[in-house]
Amino acid sequence: MSSGLIIVTGGARGIGASACRQLAAAGYAVAVNYASDRKAAEATVAAIEKSGGRARAFRADVGDPEQVAKLFEDAVAALGPLAGLVNNAGVLGAFARVEDLDPVELSRLFQVNVIGTILCAKEAVRRLSTSHGGPGGSIVNISSVAARTGGLPSRAPYAASKGAIETFTRGLANEVGREGIRVNAVAPGMIATDMSTPILSAPGERERIASSIPIGRLGEPDDIAEAIVWLISPSARYVTGSVMTVSGGR
């Protein structure tokens, strides 16, 4: 069994909640971060505790530096020393062509998806890096196949934000590799979560997308969570700076 604290941002629902449950099952204490859905976060914590694991819910907007710093401080105080971070929190942004984009919405997309990931990594490195007296550890960032494909029509900014995540992943891995920290990313394909509902809700769209995937189905949150747990774990000890695509072959 593994040990130590893993902070999972956006851990209340979907991929994040599945990652929290699987990390807890692997023996980690889990900080379930959420921005607004307290009920879902508490349900995830309750499921972990019912199975004998340790977890607490912590509210924080990852785009806010002060809230991120408090998240890490409170989680470590409640659950013990940090062992890793899963940067899962993200927003899809508006469905709009580039010429129709709202600058405020665009700024929010990058503040959460990109700046939030970097802010959380900053706090993690401060606690994990051997140059700061830390034990080392693992950071997993959640990207998307959209970083490679450019994404769906009218979702280009989301794809761009995920491209930034993959570049940051490789850069940070180079920066902290000799300080005991591994940094990787997981790039999911189309996963059946609340976040993908706006895309899948059109008549026939779910079936159309599933038929375009070589495996023949949409992904499930557990498909992604299992990749996350492996990358966090010592089993991936020689893996860093990598982007693992988990997309059913799409």
mmCIF file of C-alpha atoms in Angstrom:
data_model
loop_
_atom_site.group_PDB
_atom_site.id
_atom_site.type_symbol
_atom_site.label_atom_id
_atom_site.label_comp_id
_atom_site.label_asym_id
_atom_site.label_seq_id
_atom_site.Cartn_x
_atom_site.Cartn_y
_atom_site.Cartn_z
ATOM 1 C CA MET A 1 0.000 0.000 0.000
ATOM 2 C CA SER A 2 1.095 3.572 -0.689
ATOM 3 C CA SER A 3 1.159 6.397 1.818
ATOM 4 C CA GLY A 4 1.135 10.176 2.028
ATOM 5 C CA LEU A 5 -1.281 12.864 0.930
ATOM 6 C CA ILE A 6 -2.454 13.439 -2.621
ATOM 7 C CA ILE A 7 -4.296 16.675 -3.396
ATOM 8 C CA VAL A 8 -6.784 16.283 -6.257
ATOM 9 C CA THR A 9 -8.137 19.533 -7.654
ATOM 10 C CA GLY A 10 -11.609 19.329 -9.117
ATOM 11 C CA GLY A 11 -12.099 16.163 -7.108
ATOM 12 C CA ALA A 12 -15.839 16.344 -6.507
ATOM 13 C CA ARG A 13 -17.138 14.765 -9.710
ATOM 14 C CA GLY A 14 -16.192 12.872 -12.847
ATOM 15 C CA ILE A 15 -12.544 12.022 -13.433
ATOM 16 C CA GLY A 16 -11.482 13.833 -10.257
ATOM 17 C CA ALA A 17 -13.868 11.903 -8.011
ATOM 18 C CA SER A 18 -12.847 8.603 -9.566
ATOM 19 C CA ALA A 19 -9.177 9.485 -9.064
ATOM 20 C CA CYS A 20 -9.856 10.346 -5.415
ATOM 21 C CA ARG A 21 -11.551 6.996 -4.791
ATOM 22 C CA GLN A 22 -8.850 4.982 -6.523
ATOM 23 C CA LEU A 23 -5.994 6.854 -4.849
ATOM 24 C CA ALA A 24 -7.621 6.230 -1.462
ATOM 25 C CA ALA A 25 -7.991 2.544 -2.316
ATOM 26 C CA ALA A 26 -4.259 2.490 -3.087
ATOM 27 C CA GLY A 27 -3.552 3.727 0.445
ATOM 28 C CA TYR A 28 -3.140 7.484 0.028
ATOM 29 C CA ALA A 29 -4.879 10.120 2.112
ATOM 30 C CA VAL A 30 -6.824 12.309 -0.303
ATOM 31 C CA ALA A 31 -7.693 16.012 -0.258
ATOM 32 C CA VAL A 32 -10.819 16.400 -2.381
ATOM 33 C CA ASN A 33 -10.773 19.938 -3.734
ATOM 34 C CA TYR A 34 -13.913 21.569 -5.104
ATOM 35 C CA ALA A 35 -14.874 25.047 -6.282
ATOM 36 C CA SER A 36 -18.636 25.099 -5.721
ATOM 37 C CA ASP A 37 -20.217 21.626 -5.473
ATOM 38 C CA ARG A 38 -19.752 20.936 -1.773
ATOM 39 C CA LYS A 39 -22.406 18.216 -1.754
ATOM 40 C CA ALA A 40 -20.614 16.206 -4.445
ATOM 41 C CA ALA A 41 -17.238 16.641 -2.709
ATOM 42 C CA GLU A 42 -18.671 15.435 0.594
ATOM 43 C CA ALA A 43 -20.240 12.454 -1.168
ATOM 44 C CA THR A 44 -16.820 11.526 -2.561
ATOM 45 C CA VAL A 45 -15.288 11.818 0.912
ATOM 46 C CA ALA A 46 -18.080 9.696 2.394
ATOM 47 C CA ALA A 47 -17.543 6.967 -0.215
ATOM 48 C CA ILE A 48 -13.818 6.889 0.580
ATOM 49 C CA GLU A 49 -14.381 6.756 4.329
ATOM 50 C CA LYS A 50 -16.988 4.003 3.954
ATOM 51 C CA SER A 51 -14.309 1.928 2.211
ATOM 52 C CA GLY A 52 -11.830 2.548 5.040
ATOM 53 C CA GLY A 53 -9.850 5.359 3.450
ATOM 54 C CA ARG A 54 -8.913 8.843 4.635
ATOM 55 C CA ALA A 55 -10.188 11.982 2.908
ATOM 56 C CA ARG A 56 -11.322 15.538 3.524
ATOM 57 C CA ALA A 57 -13.041 18.085 1.283
ATOM 58 C CA PHE A 58 -11.486 21.527 0.775
ATOM 59 C CA ARG A 59 -13.045 24.424 -1.096
ATOM 60 C CA ALA A 60 -10.711 26.529 -3.246
ATOM 61 C CA ASP A 61 -10.752 28.293 -6.606
ATOM 62 C CA VAL A 62 -7.510 27.133 -8.213
ATOM 63 C CA GLY A 63 -7.293 30.372 -10.180
ATOM 64 C CA ASP A 64 -6.853 32.352 -6.955
ATOM 65 C CA PRO A 65 -3.281 32.252 -5.541
ATOM 66 C CA GLU A 66 -4.364 32.904 -1.955
ATOM 67 C CA GLN A 67 -6.989 30.171 -2.032
ATOM 68 C CA VAL A 68 -4.495 27.729 -3.540
ATOM 69 C CA ALA A 69 -1.938 28.451 -0.805
ATOM 70 C CA LYS A 70 -4.607 27.925 1.863
ATOM 71 C CA LEU A 71 -5.748 24.687 0.223
ATOM 72 C CA PHE A 72 -2.272 23.212 0.522
ATOM 73 C CA GLU A 73 -1.741 24.499 4.059
ATOM 74 C CA ASP A 74 -5.078 23.162 5.298
ATOM 75 C CA ALA A 75 -4.781 19.811 3.532
ATOM 76 C CA VAL A 76 -1.302 19.118 4.927
ATOM 77 C CA ALA A 77 -2.404 20.177 8.427
ATOM 78 C CA ALA A 78 -5.395 17.837 8.286
ATOM 79 C CA LEU A 79 -4.019 14.830 6.420
ATOM 80 C CA GLY A 80 -0.237 14.841 6.731
ATOM 81 C CA PRO A 81 2.779 15.357 4.463
ATOM 82 C CA LEU A 82 2.255 15.810 0.754
ATOM 83 C CA ALA A 83 3.196 12.964 -1.602
ATOM 84 C CA GLY A 84 1.679 14.226 -4.826
ATOM 85 C CA LEU A 85 -0.747 16.391 -6.761
ATOM 86 C CA VAL A 86 -3.367 15.717 -9.419
ATOM 87 C CA ASN A 87 -4.143 18.908 -11.354
ATOM 88 C CA ASN A 88 -7.609 17.982 -12.585
ATOM 89 C CA ALA A 89 -9.664 21.172 -12.108
ATOM 90 C CA GLY A 90 -10.720 22.749 -15.377
ATOM 91 C CA VAL A 91 -13.503 24.452 -17.286
ATOM 92 C CA LEU A 92 -14.707 23.891 -20.838
ATOM 93 C CA GLY A 93 -15.362 27.525 -21.626
ATOM 94 C CA ALA A 94 -17.926 29.006 -23.964
ATOM 95 C CA PHE A 95 -19.080 27.340 -27.164
ATOM 96 C CA ALA A 96 -18.142 30.106 -29.585
ATOM 97 C CA ARG A 97 -16.197 30.861 -32.718
ATOM 98 C CA VAL A 98 -13.055 32.913 -32.176
ATOM 99 C CA GLU A 99 -14.601 36.116 -33.545
ATOM 100 C CA ASP A 100 -17.428 35.822 -31.005
ATOM 101 C CA LEU A 101 -15.361 35.125 -27.895
ATOM 102 C CA ASP A 102 -15.982 37.117 -24.728
ATOM 103 C CA PRO A 103 -12.595 38.305 -23.357
ATOM 104 C CA VAL A 104 -13.791 37.865 -19.773
ATOM 105 C CA GLU A 105 -14.797 34.247 -20.370
ATOM 106 C CA LEU A 106 -11.558 33.627 -22.257
ATOM 107 C CA SER A 107 -9.496 34.995 -19.368
ATOM 108 C CA ARG A 108 -11.387 32.805 -16.911
ATOM 109 C CA LEU A 109 -10.733 29.703 -19.037
ATOM 110 C CA PHE A 110 -6.972 30.274 -18.980
ATOM 111 C CA GLN A 111 -6.960 31.404 -15.341
ATOM 112 C CA VAL A 112 -8.434 28.086 -14.220
ATOM 113 C CA ASN A 113 -7.005 25.642 -16.740
ATOM 114 C CA VAL A 114 -3.484 27.019 -17.102
ATOM 115 C CA ILE A 115 -2.685 29.492 -14.310
ATOM 116 C CA GLY A 116 -4.478 27.282 -11.781
ATOM 117 C CA THR A 117 -2.386 24.283 -12.789
ATOM 118 C CA ILE A 118 0.813 26.305 -12.435
ATOM 119 C CA LEU A 119 -0.201 27.804 -9.080
ATOM 120 C CA CYS A 120 -0.952 24.362 -7.652
ATOM 121 C CA ALA A 121 2.301 22.960 -9.033
ATOM 122 C CA LYS A 122 4.146 25.853 -7.385
ATOM 123 C CA GLU A 123 2.752 24.945 -3.972
ATOM 124 C CA ALA A 124 3.451 21.251 -4.537
ATOM 125 C CA VAL A 125 7.070 21.835 -5.566
ATOM 126 C CA ARG A 126 7.650 23.941 -2.458
ATOM 127 C CA ARG A 127 6.693 20.915 -0.350
ATOM 128 C CA LEU A 128 8.012 18.026 -2.448
ATOM 129 C CA SER A 129 11.344 19.239 -3.832
ATOM 130 C CA THR A 130 14.416 17.809 -2.135
ATOM 131 C CA SER A 131 16.031 21.229 -2.602
ATOM 132 C CA HIS A 132 13.420 22.549 -0.147
ATOM 133 C CA GLY A 133 13.841 19.626 2.254
ATOM 134 C CA GLY A 134 10.959 17.639 0.776
ATOM 135 C CA PRO A 135 10.788 13.895 0.083
ATOM 136 C CA GLY A 136 10.122 14.099 -3.653
ATOM 137 C CA GLY A 137 6.843 13.020 -5.194
ATOM 138 C CA SER A 138 4.679 13.033 -8.294
ATOM 139 C CA ILE A 139 2.532 15.581 -10.133
ATOM 140 C CA VAL A 140 -0.042 14.534 -12.724
ATOM 141 C CA ASN A 141 -1.676 17.190 -14.903
ATOM 142 C CA ILE A 142 -4.870 16.484 -16.827
ATOM 143 C CA SER A 143 -4.692 17.497 -20.466
ATOM 144 C CA SER A 144 -6.887 16.350 -23.379
ATOM 145 C CA VAL A 145 -6.503 14.849 -26.830
ATOM 146 C CA ALA A 146 -7.732 18.301 -27.917
ATOM 147 C CA ALA A 147 -4.182 19.539 -27.298
ATOM 148 C CA ARG A 148 -3.116 17.374 -30.243
ATOM 149 C CA THR A 149 -6.190 17.589 -32.475
ATOM 150 C CA GLY A 150 -7.147 21.237 -31.951
ATOM 151 C CA GLY A 151 -10.425 20.194 -30.380
ATOM 152 C CA LEU A 152 -13.990 20.379 -31.580
ATOM 153 C CA PRO A 153 -15.291 23.312 -33.646
ATOM 154 C CA SER A 154 -15.876 26.408 -31.488
ATOM 155 C CA ARG A 155 -13.735 24.919 -28.698
ATOM 156 C CA ALA A 156 -10.314 26.123 -29.877
ATOM 157 C CA PRO A 157 -9.464 28.076 -26.694
ATOM 158 C CA TYR A 158 -10.055 24.966 -24.574
ATOM 159 C CA ALA A 159 -7.720 23.006 -26.850
ATOM 160 C CA ALA A 160 -5.136 25.788 -26.587
ATOM 161 C CA SER A 161 -5.309 25.718 -22.793
ATOM 162 C CA LYS A 162 -4.601 21.987 -22.818
ATOM 163 C CA GLY A 163 -1.710 22.483 -25.216
ATOM 164 C CA ALA A 164 -0.249 24.853 -22.643
ATOM 165 C CA ILE A 165 -0.662 22.183 -19.962
ATOM 166 C CA GLU A 166 1.373 19.687 -21.973
ATOM 167 C CA THR A 167 4.154 22.193 -22.610
ATOM 168 C CA PHE A 168 4.225 23.112 -18.920
ATOM 169 C CA THR A 169 4.329 19.425 -17.976
ATOM 170 C CA ARG A 170 7.453 18.820 -20.027
ATOM 171 C CA GLY A 171 9.119 22.028 -18.880
ATOM 172 C CA LEU A 172 8.459 21.423 -15.192
ATOM 173 C CA ALA A 173 9.623 17.813 -15.482
ATOM 174 C CA ASN A 174 12.964 19.081 -16.784
ATOM 175 C CA GLU A 175 13.161 21.659 -14.015
ATOM 176 C CA VAL A 176 12.512 19.431 -11.003
ATOM 177 C CA GLY A 177 13.558 15.963 -12.145
ATOM 178 C CA ARG A 178 16.780 16.050 -10.128
ATOM 179 C CA GLU A 179 14.845 17.191 -7.071
ATOM 180 C CA GLY A 180 12.879 13.957 -6.732
ATOM 181 C CA ILE A 181 9.703 15.115 -8.481
ATOM 182 C CA ARG A 182 8.191 13.400 -11.488
ATOM 183 C CA VAL A 183 5.739 15.403 -13.638
ATOM 184 C CA ASN A 184 3.460 13.777 -16.205
ATOM 185 C CA ALA A 185 0.142 14.392 -17.914
ATOM 186 C CA VAL A 186 -2.829 12.274 -18.906
ATOM 187 C CA ALA A 187 -4.674 13.233 -22.105
ATOM 188 C CA PRO A 188 -8.192 11.763 -22.057
ATOM 189 C CA GLY A 189 -10.323 11.335 -25.112
ATOM 190 C CA MET A 190 -14.103 11.751 -24.956
ATOM 191 C CA ILE A 191 -15.114 10.714 -21.441
ATOM 192 C CA ALA A 192 -18.701 10.384 -20.236
ATOM 193 C CA THR A 193 -18.780 13.033 -17.486
ATOM 194 C CA ASP A 194 -20.864 16.076 -16.560
ATOM 195 C CA MET A 195 -18.296 18.246 -18.330
ATOM 196 C CA SER A 196 -18.904 16.495 -21.652
ATOM 197 C CA THR A 197 -22.701 16.636 -21.367
ATOM 198 C CA PRO A 198 -23.003 19.855 -23.452
ATOM 199 C CA ILE A 199 -21.145 18.091 -26.254
ATOM 200 C CA LEU A 200 -22.929 14.731 -26.004
ATOM 201 C CA SER A 201 -26.469 16.006 -25.458
ATOM 202 C CA ALA A 202 -27.270 16.686 -29.136
ATOM 203 C CA PRO A 203 -29.412 13.940 -30.691
ATOM 204 C CA GLY A 204 -27.255 11.104 -31.992
ATOM 205 C CA GLU A 205 -23.973 12.765 -30.973
ATOM 206 C CA ARG A 206 -23.044 10.221 -28.301
ATOM 207 C CA GLU A 207 -23.504 7.354 -30.780
ATOM 208 C CA ARG A 208 -21.663 9.210 -33.537
ATOM 209 C CA ILE A 209 -18.627 9.879 -31.368
ATOM 210 C CA ALA A 210 -18.583 6.352 -29.930
ATOM 211 C CA SER A 211 -18.599 4.899 -33.443
ATOM 212 C CA SER A 212 -15.522 6.972 -34.339
ATOM 213 C CA ILE A 213 -13.462 5.479 -31.491
ATOM 214 C CA PRO A 214 -11.522 2.301 -32.383
ATOM 215 C CA ILE A 215 -12.486 0.608 -29.108
ATOM 216 C CA GLY A 216 -16.115 1.446 -29.895
ATOM 217 C CA ARG A 217 -17.221 3.282 -26.776
ATOM 218 C CA LEU A 218 -16.832 6.483 -24.824
ATOM 219 C CA GLY A 219 -14.362 6.476 -21.982
ATOM 220 C CA GLU A 220 -15.402 6.263 -18.337
ATOM 221 C CA PRO A 221 -13.847 8.243 -15.472
ATOM 222 C CA ASP A 222 -12.294 5.060 -14.064
ATOM 223 C CA ASP A 223 -10.382 4.565 -17.322
ATOM 224 C CA ILE A 224 -8.564 7.838 -16.688
ATOM 225 C CA ALA A 225 -8.260 7.422 -12.928
ATOM 226 C CA GLU A 226 -6.344 4.175 -13.289
ATOM 227 C CA ALA A 227 -3.746 5.923 -15.454
ATOM 228 C CA ILE A 228 -3.493 8.733 -12.895
ATOM 229 C CA VAL A 229 -2.944 6.330 -10.000
ATOM 230 C CA TRP A 230 -0.208 4.503 -11.900
ATOM 231 C CA LEU A 231 1.628 7.735 -12.733
ATOM 232 C CA ILE A 232 1.396 8.893 -9.118
ATOM 233 C CA SER A 233 2.672 5.558 -7.826
ATOM 234 C CA PRO A 234 6.270 4.324 -7.459
ATOM 235 C CA SER A 235 5.540 1.858 -10.280
ATOM 236 C CA ALA A 236 6.059 4.812 -12.668
ATOM 237 C CA ARG A 237 9.361 5.750 -11.036
ATOM 238 C CA TYR A 238 11.210 6.146 -14.361
ATOM 239 C CA VAL A 239 8.438 8.058 -16.127
ATOM 240 C CA THR A 240 8.544 11.838 -16.247
ATOM 241 C CA GLY A 241 7.842 14.524 -18.815
ATOM 242 C CA SER A 242 5.416 12.175 -20.545
ATOM 243 C CA VAL A 243 1.874 12.648 -21.827
ATOM 244 C CA MET A 244 -0.173 9.443 -21.612
ATOM 245 C CA THR A 245 -3.043 9.408 -24.090
ATOM 246 C CA VAL A 246 -6.051 7.456 -22.827
ATOM 247 C CA SER A 247 -8.590 7.770 -25.616
ATOM 248 C CA GLY A 248 -9.653 4.365 -26.855
ATOM 249 C CA GLY A 249 -7.350 4.846 -29.842
ATOM 250 C CA ARG A 250 -8.910 8.068 -31.119
#
